[in-house]
Coordinates of C-alpha atoms (C1' of nucleotides) in Angstrom, one line a residue:
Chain A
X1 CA 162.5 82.1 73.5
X2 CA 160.0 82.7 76.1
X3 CA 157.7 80.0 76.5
X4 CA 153.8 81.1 76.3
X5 CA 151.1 78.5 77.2
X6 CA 147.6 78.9 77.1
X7 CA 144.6 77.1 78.7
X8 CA 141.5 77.2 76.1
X9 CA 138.4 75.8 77.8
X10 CA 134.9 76.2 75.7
X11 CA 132.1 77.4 77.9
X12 CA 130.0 74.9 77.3
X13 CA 129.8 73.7 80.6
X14 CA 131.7 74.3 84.2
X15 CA 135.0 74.2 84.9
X16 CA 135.5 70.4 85.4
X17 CA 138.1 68.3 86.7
X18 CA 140.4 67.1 84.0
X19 CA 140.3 70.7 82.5
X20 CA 141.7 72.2 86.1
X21 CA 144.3 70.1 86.1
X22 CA 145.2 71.0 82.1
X23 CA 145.1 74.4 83.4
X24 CA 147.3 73.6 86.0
X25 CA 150.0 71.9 84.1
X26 CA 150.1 74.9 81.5
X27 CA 149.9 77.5 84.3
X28 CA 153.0 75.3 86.2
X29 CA 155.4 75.0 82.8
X30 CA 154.9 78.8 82.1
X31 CA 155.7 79.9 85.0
X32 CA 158.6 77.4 85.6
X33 CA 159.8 78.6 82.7
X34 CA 159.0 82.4 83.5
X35 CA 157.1 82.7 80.6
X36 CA 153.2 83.6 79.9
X37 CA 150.4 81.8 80.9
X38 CA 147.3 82.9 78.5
X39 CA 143.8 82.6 78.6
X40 CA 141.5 82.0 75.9
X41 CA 137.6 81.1 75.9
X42 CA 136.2 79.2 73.0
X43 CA 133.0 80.3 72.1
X44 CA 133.0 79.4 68.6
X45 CA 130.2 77.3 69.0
X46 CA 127.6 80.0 69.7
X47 CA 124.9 77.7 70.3
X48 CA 126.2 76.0 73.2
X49 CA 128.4 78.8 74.9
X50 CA 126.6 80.4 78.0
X51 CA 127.7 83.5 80.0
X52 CA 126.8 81.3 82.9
X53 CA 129.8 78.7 81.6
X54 CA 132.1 81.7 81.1
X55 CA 131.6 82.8 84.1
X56 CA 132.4 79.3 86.1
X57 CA 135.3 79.0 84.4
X58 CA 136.7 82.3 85.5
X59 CA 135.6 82.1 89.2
X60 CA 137.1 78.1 89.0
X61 CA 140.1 80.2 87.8
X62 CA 140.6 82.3 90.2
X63 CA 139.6 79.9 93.2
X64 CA 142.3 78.1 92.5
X65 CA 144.4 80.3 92.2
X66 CA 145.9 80.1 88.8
X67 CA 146.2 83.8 87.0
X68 CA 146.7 84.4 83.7
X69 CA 148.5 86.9 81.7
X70 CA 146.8 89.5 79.3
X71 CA 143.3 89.8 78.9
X72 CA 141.5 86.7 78.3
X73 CA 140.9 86.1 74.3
X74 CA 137.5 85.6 73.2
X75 CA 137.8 83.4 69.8
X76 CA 134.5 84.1 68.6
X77 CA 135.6 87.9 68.3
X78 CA 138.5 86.7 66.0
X79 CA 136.1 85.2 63.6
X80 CA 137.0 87.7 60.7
X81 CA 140.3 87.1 61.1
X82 CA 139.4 83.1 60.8
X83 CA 137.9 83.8 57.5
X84 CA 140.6 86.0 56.2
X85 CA 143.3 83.2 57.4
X86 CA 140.5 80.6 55.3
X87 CA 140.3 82.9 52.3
X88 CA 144.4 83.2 52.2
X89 CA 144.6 79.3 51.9
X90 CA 141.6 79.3 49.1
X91 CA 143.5 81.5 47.1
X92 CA 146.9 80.0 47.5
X93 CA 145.3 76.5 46.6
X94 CA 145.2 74.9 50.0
X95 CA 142.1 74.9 50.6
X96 CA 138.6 74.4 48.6
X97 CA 134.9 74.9 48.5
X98 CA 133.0 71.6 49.1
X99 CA 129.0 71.1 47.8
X100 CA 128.1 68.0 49.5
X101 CA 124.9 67.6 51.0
X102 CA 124.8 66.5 55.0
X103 CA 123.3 63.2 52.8
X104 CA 126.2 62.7 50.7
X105 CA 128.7 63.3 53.9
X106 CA 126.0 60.8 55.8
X107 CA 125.9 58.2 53.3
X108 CA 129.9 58.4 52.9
X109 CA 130.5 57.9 56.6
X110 CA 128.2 54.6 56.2
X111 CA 130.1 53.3 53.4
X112 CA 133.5 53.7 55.0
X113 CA 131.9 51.8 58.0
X114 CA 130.5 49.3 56.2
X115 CA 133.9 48.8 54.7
X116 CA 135.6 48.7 57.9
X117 CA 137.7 51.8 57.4
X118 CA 138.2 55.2 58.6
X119 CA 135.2 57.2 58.3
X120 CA 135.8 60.2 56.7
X121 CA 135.3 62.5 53.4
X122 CA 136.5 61.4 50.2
X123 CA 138.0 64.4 48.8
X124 CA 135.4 64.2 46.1
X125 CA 135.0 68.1 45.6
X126 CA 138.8 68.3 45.8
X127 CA 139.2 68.8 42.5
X128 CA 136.7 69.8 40.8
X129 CA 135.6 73.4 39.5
X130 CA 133.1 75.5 41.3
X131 CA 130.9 75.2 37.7
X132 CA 129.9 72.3 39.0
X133 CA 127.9 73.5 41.6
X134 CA 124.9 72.4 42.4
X135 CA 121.7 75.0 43.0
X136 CA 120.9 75.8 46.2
X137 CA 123.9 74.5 48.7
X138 CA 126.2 76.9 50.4
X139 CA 129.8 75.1 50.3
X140 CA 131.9 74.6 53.5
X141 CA 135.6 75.1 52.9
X142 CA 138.0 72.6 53.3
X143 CA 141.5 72.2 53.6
X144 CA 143.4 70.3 50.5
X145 CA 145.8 68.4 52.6
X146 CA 148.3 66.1 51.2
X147 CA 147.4 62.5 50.5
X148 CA 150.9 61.2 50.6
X149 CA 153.1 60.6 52.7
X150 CA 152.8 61.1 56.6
X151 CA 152.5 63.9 59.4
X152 CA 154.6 63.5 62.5
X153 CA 154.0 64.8 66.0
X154 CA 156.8 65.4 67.9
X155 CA 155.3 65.1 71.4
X156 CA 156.7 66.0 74.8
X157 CA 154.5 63.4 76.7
X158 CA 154.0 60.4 73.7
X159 CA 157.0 60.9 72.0
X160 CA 157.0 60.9 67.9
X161 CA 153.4 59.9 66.8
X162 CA 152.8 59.3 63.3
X163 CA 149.8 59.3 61.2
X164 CA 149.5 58.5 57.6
X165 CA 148.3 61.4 55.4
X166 CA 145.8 59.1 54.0
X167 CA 143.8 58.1 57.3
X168 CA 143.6 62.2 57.3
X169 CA 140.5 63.3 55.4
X170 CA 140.1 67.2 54.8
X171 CA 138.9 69.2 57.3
X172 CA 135.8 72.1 57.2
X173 CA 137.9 75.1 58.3
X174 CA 134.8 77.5 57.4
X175 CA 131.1 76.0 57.7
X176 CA 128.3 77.1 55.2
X177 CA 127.1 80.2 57.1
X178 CA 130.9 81.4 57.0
X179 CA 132.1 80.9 60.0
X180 CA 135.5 79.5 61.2
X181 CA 135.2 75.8 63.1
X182 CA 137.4 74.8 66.0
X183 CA 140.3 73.4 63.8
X184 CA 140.9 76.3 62.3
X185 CA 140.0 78.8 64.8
X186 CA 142.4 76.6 67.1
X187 CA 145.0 77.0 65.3
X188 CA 144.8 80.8 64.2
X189 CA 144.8 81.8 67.8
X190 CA 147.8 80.0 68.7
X191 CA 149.9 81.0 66.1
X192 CA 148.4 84.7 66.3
X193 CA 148.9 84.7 70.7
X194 CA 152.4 82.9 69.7
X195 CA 151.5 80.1 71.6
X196 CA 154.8 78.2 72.3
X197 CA 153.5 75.2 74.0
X198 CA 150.7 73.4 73.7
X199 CA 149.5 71.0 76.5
X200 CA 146.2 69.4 76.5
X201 CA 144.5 66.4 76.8
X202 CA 145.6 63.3 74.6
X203 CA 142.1 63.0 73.2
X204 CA 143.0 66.2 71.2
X205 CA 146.1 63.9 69.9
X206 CA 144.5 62.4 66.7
X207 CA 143.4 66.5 66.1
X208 CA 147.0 67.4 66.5
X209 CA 148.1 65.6 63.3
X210 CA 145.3 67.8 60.9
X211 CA 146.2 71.2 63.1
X212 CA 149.8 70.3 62.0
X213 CA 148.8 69.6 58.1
X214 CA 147.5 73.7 59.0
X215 CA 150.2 74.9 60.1
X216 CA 152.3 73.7 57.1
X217 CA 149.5 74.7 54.5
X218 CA 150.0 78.1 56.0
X219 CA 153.7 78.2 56.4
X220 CA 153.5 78.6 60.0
X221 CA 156.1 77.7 63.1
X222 CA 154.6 74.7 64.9
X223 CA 154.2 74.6 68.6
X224 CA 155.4 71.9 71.0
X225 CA 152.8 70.0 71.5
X226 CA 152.3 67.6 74.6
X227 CA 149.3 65.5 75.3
X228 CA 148.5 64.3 78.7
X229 CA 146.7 61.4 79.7
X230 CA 143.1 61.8 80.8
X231 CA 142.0 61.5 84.1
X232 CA 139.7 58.9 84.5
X233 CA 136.6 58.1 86.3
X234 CA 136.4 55.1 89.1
X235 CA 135.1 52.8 86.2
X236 CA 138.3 53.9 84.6
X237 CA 136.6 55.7 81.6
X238 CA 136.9 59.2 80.6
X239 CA 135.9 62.0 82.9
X240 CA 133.4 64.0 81.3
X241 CA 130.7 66.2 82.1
X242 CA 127.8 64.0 81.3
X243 CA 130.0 61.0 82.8
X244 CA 130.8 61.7 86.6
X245 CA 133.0 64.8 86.3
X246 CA 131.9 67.7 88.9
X247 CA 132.6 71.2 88.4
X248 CA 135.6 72.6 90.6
X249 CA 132.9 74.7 93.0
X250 CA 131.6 71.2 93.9
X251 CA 134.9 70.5 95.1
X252 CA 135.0 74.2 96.7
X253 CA 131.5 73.0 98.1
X254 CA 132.1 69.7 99.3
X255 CA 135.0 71.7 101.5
X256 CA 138.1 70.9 99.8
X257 CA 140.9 73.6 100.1
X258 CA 142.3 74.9 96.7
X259 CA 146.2 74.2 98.0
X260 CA 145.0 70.4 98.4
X261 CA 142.9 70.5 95.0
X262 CA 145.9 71.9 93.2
X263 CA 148.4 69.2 95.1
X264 CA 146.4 66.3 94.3
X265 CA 145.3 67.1 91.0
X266 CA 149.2 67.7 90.3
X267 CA 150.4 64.5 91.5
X268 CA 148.2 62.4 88.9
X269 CA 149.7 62.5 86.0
X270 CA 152.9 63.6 87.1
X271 CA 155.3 62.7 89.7
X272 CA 158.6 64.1 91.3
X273 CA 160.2 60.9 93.1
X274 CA 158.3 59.8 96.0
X275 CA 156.9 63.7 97.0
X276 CA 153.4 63.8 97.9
X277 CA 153.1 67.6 99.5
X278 CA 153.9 69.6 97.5
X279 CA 153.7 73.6 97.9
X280 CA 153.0 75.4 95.2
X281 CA 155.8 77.2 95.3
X282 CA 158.2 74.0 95.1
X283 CA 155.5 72.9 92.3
X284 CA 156.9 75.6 90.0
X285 CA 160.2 75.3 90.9
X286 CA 159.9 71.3 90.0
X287 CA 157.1 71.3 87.4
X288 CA 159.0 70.0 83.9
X289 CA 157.9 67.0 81.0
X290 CA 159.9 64.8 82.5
X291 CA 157.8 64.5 85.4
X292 CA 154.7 63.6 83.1
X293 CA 153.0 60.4 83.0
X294 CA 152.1 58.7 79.9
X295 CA 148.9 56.3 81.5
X296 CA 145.6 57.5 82.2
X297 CA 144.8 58.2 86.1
X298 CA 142.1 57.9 88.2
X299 CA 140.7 60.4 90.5
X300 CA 140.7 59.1 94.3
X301 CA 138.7 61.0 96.6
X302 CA 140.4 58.7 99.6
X303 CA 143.8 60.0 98.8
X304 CA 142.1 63.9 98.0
X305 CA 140.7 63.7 101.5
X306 CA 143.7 63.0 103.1
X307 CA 146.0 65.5 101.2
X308 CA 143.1 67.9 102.1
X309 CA 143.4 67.0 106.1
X310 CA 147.2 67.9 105.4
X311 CA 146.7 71.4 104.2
X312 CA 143.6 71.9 106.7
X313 CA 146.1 71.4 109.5
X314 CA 148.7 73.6 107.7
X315 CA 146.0 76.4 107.3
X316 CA 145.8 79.2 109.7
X317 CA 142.4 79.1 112.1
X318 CA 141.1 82.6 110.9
X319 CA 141.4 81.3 107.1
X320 CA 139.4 78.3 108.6
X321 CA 136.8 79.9 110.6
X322 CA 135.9 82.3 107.6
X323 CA 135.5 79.6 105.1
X324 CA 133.8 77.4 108.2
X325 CA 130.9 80.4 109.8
X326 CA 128.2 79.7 106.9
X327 CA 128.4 76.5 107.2
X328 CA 128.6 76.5 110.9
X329 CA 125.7 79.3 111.1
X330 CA 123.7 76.9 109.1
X331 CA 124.0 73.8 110.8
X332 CA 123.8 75.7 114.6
X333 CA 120.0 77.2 113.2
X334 CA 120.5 80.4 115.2
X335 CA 122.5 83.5 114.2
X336 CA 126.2 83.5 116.1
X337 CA 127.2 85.6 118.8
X338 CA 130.9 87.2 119.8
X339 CA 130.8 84.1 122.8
X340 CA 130.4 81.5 119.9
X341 CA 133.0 83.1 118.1
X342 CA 135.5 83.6 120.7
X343 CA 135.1 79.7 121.8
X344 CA 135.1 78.8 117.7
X345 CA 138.7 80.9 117.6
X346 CA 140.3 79.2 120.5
X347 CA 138.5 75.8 119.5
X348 CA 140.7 76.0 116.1
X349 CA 144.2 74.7 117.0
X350 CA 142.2 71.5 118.2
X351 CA 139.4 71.4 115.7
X352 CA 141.6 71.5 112.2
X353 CA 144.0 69.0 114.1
X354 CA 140.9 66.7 113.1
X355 CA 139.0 67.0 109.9
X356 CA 139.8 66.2 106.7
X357 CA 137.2 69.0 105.2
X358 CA 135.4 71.8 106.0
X359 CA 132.1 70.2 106.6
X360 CA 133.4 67.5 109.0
X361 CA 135.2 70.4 111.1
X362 CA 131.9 72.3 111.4
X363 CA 130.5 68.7 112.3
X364 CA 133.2 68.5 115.2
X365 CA 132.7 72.4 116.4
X366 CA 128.7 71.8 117.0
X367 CA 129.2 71.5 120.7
X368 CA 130.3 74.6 121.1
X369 CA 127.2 75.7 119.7
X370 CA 124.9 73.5 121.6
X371 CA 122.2 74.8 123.2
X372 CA 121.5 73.6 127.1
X373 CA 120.5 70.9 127.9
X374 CA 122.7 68.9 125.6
X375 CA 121.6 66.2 123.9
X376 CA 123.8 62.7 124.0
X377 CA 124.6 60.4 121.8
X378 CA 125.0 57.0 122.4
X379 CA 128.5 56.7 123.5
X380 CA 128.1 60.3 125.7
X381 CA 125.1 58.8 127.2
X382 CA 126.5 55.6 128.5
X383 CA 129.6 57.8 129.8
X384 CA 126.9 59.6 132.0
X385 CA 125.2 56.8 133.2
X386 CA 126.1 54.8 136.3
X387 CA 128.0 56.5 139.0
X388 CA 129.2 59.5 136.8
X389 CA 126.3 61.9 137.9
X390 CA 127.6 61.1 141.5
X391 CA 131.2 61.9 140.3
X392 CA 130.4 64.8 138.1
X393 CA 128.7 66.4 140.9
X394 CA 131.5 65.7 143.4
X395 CA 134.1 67.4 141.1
X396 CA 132.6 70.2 140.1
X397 CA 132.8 72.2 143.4
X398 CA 136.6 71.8 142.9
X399 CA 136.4 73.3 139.7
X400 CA 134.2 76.1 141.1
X401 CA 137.0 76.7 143.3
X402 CA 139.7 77.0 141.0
X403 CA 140.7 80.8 140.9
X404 CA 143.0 81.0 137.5
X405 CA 141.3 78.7 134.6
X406 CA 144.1 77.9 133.4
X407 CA 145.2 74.8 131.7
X408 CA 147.8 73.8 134.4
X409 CA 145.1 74.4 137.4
X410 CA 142.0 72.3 135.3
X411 CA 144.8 69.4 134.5
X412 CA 146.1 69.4 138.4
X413 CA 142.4 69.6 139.8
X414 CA 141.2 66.8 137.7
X415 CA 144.1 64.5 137.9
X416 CA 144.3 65.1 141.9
X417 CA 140.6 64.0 142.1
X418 CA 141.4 60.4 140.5
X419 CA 144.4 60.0 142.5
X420 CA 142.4 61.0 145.6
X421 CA 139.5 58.6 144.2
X422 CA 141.7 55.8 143.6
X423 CA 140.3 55.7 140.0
X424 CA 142.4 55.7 136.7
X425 CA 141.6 59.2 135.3
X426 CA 139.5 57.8 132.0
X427 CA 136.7 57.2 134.9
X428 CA 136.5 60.9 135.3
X429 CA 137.6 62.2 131.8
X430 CA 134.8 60.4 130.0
X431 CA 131.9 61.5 131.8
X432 CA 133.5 65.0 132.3
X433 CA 133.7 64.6 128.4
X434 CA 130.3 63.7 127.9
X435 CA 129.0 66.3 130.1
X436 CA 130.5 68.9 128.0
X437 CA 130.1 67.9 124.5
X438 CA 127.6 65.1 124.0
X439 CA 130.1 63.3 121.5
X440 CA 132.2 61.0 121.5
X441 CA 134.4 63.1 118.6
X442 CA 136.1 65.7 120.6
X443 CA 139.2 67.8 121.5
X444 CA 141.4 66.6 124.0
X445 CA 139.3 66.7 127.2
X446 CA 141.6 70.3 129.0
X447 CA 141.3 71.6 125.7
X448 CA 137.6 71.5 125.9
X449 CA 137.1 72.7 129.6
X450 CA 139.5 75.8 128.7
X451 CA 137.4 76.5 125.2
X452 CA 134.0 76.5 127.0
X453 CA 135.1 78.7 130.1
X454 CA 134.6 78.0 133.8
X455 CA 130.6 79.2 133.8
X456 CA 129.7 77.1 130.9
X457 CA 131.7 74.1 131.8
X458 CA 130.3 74.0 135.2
X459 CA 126.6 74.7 134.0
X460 CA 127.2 71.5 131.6
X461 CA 128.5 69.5 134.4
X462 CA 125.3 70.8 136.7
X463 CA 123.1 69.5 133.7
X464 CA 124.5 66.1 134.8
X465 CA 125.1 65.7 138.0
X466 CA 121.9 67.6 139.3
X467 CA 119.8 64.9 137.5
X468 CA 118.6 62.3 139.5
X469 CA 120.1 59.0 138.9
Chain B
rG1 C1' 135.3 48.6 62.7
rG2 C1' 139.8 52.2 61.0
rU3 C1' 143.5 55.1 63.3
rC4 C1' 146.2 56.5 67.6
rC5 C1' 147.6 56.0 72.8
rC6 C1' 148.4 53.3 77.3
rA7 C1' 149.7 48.8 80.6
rU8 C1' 154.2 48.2 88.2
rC9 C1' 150.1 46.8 94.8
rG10 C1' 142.5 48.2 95.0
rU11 C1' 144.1 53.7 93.8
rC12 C1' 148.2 57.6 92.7
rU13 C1' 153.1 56.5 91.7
rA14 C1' 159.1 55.6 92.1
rG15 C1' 161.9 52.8 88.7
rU16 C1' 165.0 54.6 82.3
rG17 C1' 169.6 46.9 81.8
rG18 C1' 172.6 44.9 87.2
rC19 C1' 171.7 49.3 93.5
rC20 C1' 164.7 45.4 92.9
rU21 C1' 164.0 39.0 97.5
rA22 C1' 160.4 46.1 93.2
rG23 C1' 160.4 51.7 97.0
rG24 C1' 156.8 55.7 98.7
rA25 C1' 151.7 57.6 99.4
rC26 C1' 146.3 56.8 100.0
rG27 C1' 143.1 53.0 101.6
rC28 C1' 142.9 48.3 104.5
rU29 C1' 145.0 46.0 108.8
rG30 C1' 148.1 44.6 113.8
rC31 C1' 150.6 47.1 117.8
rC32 C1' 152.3 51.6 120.4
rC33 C1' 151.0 56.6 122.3
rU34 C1' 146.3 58.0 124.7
rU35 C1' 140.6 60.6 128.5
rU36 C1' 137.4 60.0 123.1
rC37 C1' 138.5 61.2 118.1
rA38 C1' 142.4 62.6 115.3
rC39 C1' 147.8 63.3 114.8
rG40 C1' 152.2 60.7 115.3
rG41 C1' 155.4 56.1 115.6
rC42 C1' 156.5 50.9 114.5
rG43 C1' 154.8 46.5 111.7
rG44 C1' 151.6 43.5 108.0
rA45 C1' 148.8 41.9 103.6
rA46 C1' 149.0 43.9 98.6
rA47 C1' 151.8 44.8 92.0
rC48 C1' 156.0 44.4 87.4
rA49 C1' 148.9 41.6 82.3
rC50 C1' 150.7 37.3 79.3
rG51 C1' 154.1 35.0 75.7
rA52 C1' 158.4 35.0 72.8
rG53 C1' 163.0 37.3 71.7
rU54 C1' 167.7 40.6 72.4
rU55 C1' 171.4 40.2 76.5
rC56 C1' 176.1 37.3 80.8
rG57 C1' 171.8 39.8 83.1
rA58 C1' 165.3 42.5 82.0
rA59 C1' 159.9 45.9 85.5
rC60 C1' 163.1 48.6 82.3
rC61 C1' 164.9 47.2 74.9
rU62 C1' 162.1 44.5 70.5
rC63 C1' 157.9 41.8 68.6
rG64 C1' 153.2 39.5 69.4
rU65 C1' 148.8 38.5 72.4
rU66 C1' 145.3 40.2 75.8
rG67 C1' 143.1 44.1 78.3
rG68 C1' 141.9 49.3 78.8
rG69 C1' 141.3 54.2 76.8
rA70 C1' 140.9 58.1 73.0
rU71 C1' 139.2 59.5 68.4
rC72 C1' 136.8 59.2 63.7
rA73 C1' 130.9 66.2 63.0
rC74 C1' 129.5 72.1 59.0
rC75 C1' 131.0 70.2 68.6
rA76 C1' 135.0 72.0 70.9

RNA sequence: GGUCCCAUCGUCUAGUGGCCUAGGACGCUGCCCUUUCACGGCGGAAACACGAGUUCGAACCUCGUUGGGAUCACCA
């Protein structure tokens, strides 16, 4: 049997957090399993579906990298095919027009509350002949489920689940204007896509139970279903969009890498031994149930940031300098030239080596886009106080001198001069670094001198050591 | 409130009856490396929610308690 998942957001919103990592998982298992991985937008709610939402949840997609199979399935285009599945069930007796008024449902869910139990419909048109109508209502249909007995999940993550057919009241499959809700829309789809495996989050479990009751009533195969814990926010409640939960291009935004987003968001929830990084590639070669947690997570930007420093310093420096010149071009308020770039690209190596994101590299390459005179900060400007002008000023003629800028002759010249000044090199280094950058955040000191070039390092130095003390 | 789910360091987790005086990672922290910042290396503090069973033996099995979460729409 080939195993085909599906990931079956509703565009109601972005692409947020906990549904990226359901997309993940289903993405992982099908293609662990080389089967399909589908896609499937659900729009039944008209009213609340945007273009906009669709469009997010495409482009989150896509960002991070997770492709599906076939065209993506629009279930508000299957509505006739909802209402044919709805009529089927009518006739065969599984199902049943329902005339209560929002009142009657309202005052029933009161009652049951009152009484301390489950709030839900009494079955009260179950039974009773469409004579009986009143004026003026159009009827929902429901499904007749069975009252007896009990319906049993058999869940990859939680294992057998059982509910009692009596805490199950009958579900609307088709609303009074006709058209098919989420339960049985749901459930159509899958079993028309031949959805194998269902994984999604455990607050759909309790849904899982009436979806089954459908299945039955319609003689259908049941998918394996498995229902993963949901990612909680930091007050340990459920990540939703009106409750802390960012769309994935805030994480794209905030500079996070999609190999780091995918790596983290894998490892809550599901673990493989004591691996942290983990490629992709090894992700689908690993990814099973077995792995799969059964307690809700929390989502740790700490622990994202450092996963996200891993992969930055794995990444190669053009991938980096594309994803950091807007940002870069931004921050430096003046338009970048081929020099900027050329320092940028051999700044790299050093530069990802320290940052965690985007945004804090950019942060660390602003000295290369400094204008002259630079401005210190504190730490630079007590490094150029004192006797470092004098120092600065004695040094740079040796570095005027130097022929071949290379890494070897800067290292010997500079190291030679505190051996010939009797002074331990830091004396030199820190003022040279100040000079150069301004921060106190840099690359290794030989790193910077051979990024700036020989003109620009000795026109920083000049800044210095030309100013009176 | 009814129903359902969950429970190991602050966080993510390993652990499936003896290998556990509970391991790893993030974070915190001491030291080392070192021209700054990172990286890296070596240490440290830090957890089996509680109570009963079952068993020769329980973090692992059972029950209860407590705590947390989800869900109860003509939303998805």
């Amino acid at each position: 049997m080939t195993v085909i998942t599906r990931f079956a957001p509703s565009p109601t919103g972005f692409l947020h957090i906990g549904g990226a990592r359901t997309a993940l998982f289903n993405w992982l298992y099908a293609r662990h399993h080389g089967g399909q991985f589908r896609l499937r937008i659900e729009d039944t709610d008209r009213a609340r579906s945007t273009p906009e939402a669709m469009e997010a949840i495409v482009d989150g997609m896509k960002w991070l990298g997770l492709d599906w199979d076939g065209e993506i399935v629009y279930q508000s285009k299957q509505a006739g095919r909802h209402a044919e599945v709805a009529s089927q069930l009518l006739a065969e007796g599984n199902a049943y027009y329902c005339y209560c008024t929002p009142e009657e449902l309202t005052e029933m869910r009161e009652t049951a509350k009152a009484e301390g139990r489950s709030i839900m419909y009494d079955g009260r048109w179950r039974d009773r002949d469409a004579s009986e109508a009143p004026e003026g209502i159009d009827p929902v249909v429901r499904l007749k489920a069975p009252r007896q007995g009990e319906t049993l999940i058999e869940d990859q993550v939680q294992g057998s689940v059982k509910f009692r057919n009596d805490q199950l009241d009958d579900m609307v499959l088709l609303r009074g204007d006709g058209s098919p809700t989420y339960m049985l829309s749901v459930v159509v789809d899958d079993h028309d896509m031949g959805i194998t495996h269902i994984m999604r989050g455990d607050d759909h479990l309790n849904n899982a139970a009436r979806q089954i009751q459908l299945y039955k009533a319609m003689d259908w195969d049941i998918p394996v279903f498995g229902h993963i814990p949901l990612i909680h926010g930091a007050d340990g409640a459920k990540l939703s969009k009106r409750h802390g939960a960012l769309g994935i291009d805030a994480y794209r935004d905030m500079g996070y890498l999609p190999e780091a987003i995918r790596n983290h968001l894998l490892r809550l929830g599901w673990s493989h031994g004591d691996d942290e990084f983990i490629s992709t590639e090894q992700a689908i070669e690993w990814f099973d149930v077995d792995g799969l947690g059964k307690s809700p997570s929390r989502f740790d930007f700490k622990k994202l940031d450092n996963v996200n420093g891993h992969y930055m310093r794995q990444s190669d420096d053009q991938t980096l300098l594309d994803l950091a010149l807007p940002g870069l071009t931004t921050a430096a308020s003046r338009d970048l030239e081929p020099v900027d770039i050329e320092r940028l690209t051999s700044a790299m190596p050093a530069l990802k080596e320290r940052a965690k994101s985007i945004p804090e590299l950019i942060e660390n390459a602003l000295f290369l886009t400094d204008s002259r005179p630079l401005t210190m900060d504190d730490k630079s400007a007590t490094a150029v106080a004192g006797d470092a002008p004098g120092l600065l000023a004695e040094i740079s003629p040796l570095l005027a001198a130097l022929e071949d800028w290379t890494r070897e002759a800067v290292d010997a010249c500079v190291r030679q001069f505190a051996t010939d000044r009797d002074i331990k090199f830091g004396v030199i280094a820190q003022p040279l670094r100040a000079a150069l950058t301004g921060r106190a955040k840099t690359p290794g000191i030989f790193d910077v001198l051979m990024i700036l070039g020989q003109d620009e390092s000795l026109a920083r130095i000049a800044d210095i050591s030309n100013k009176p003390a």
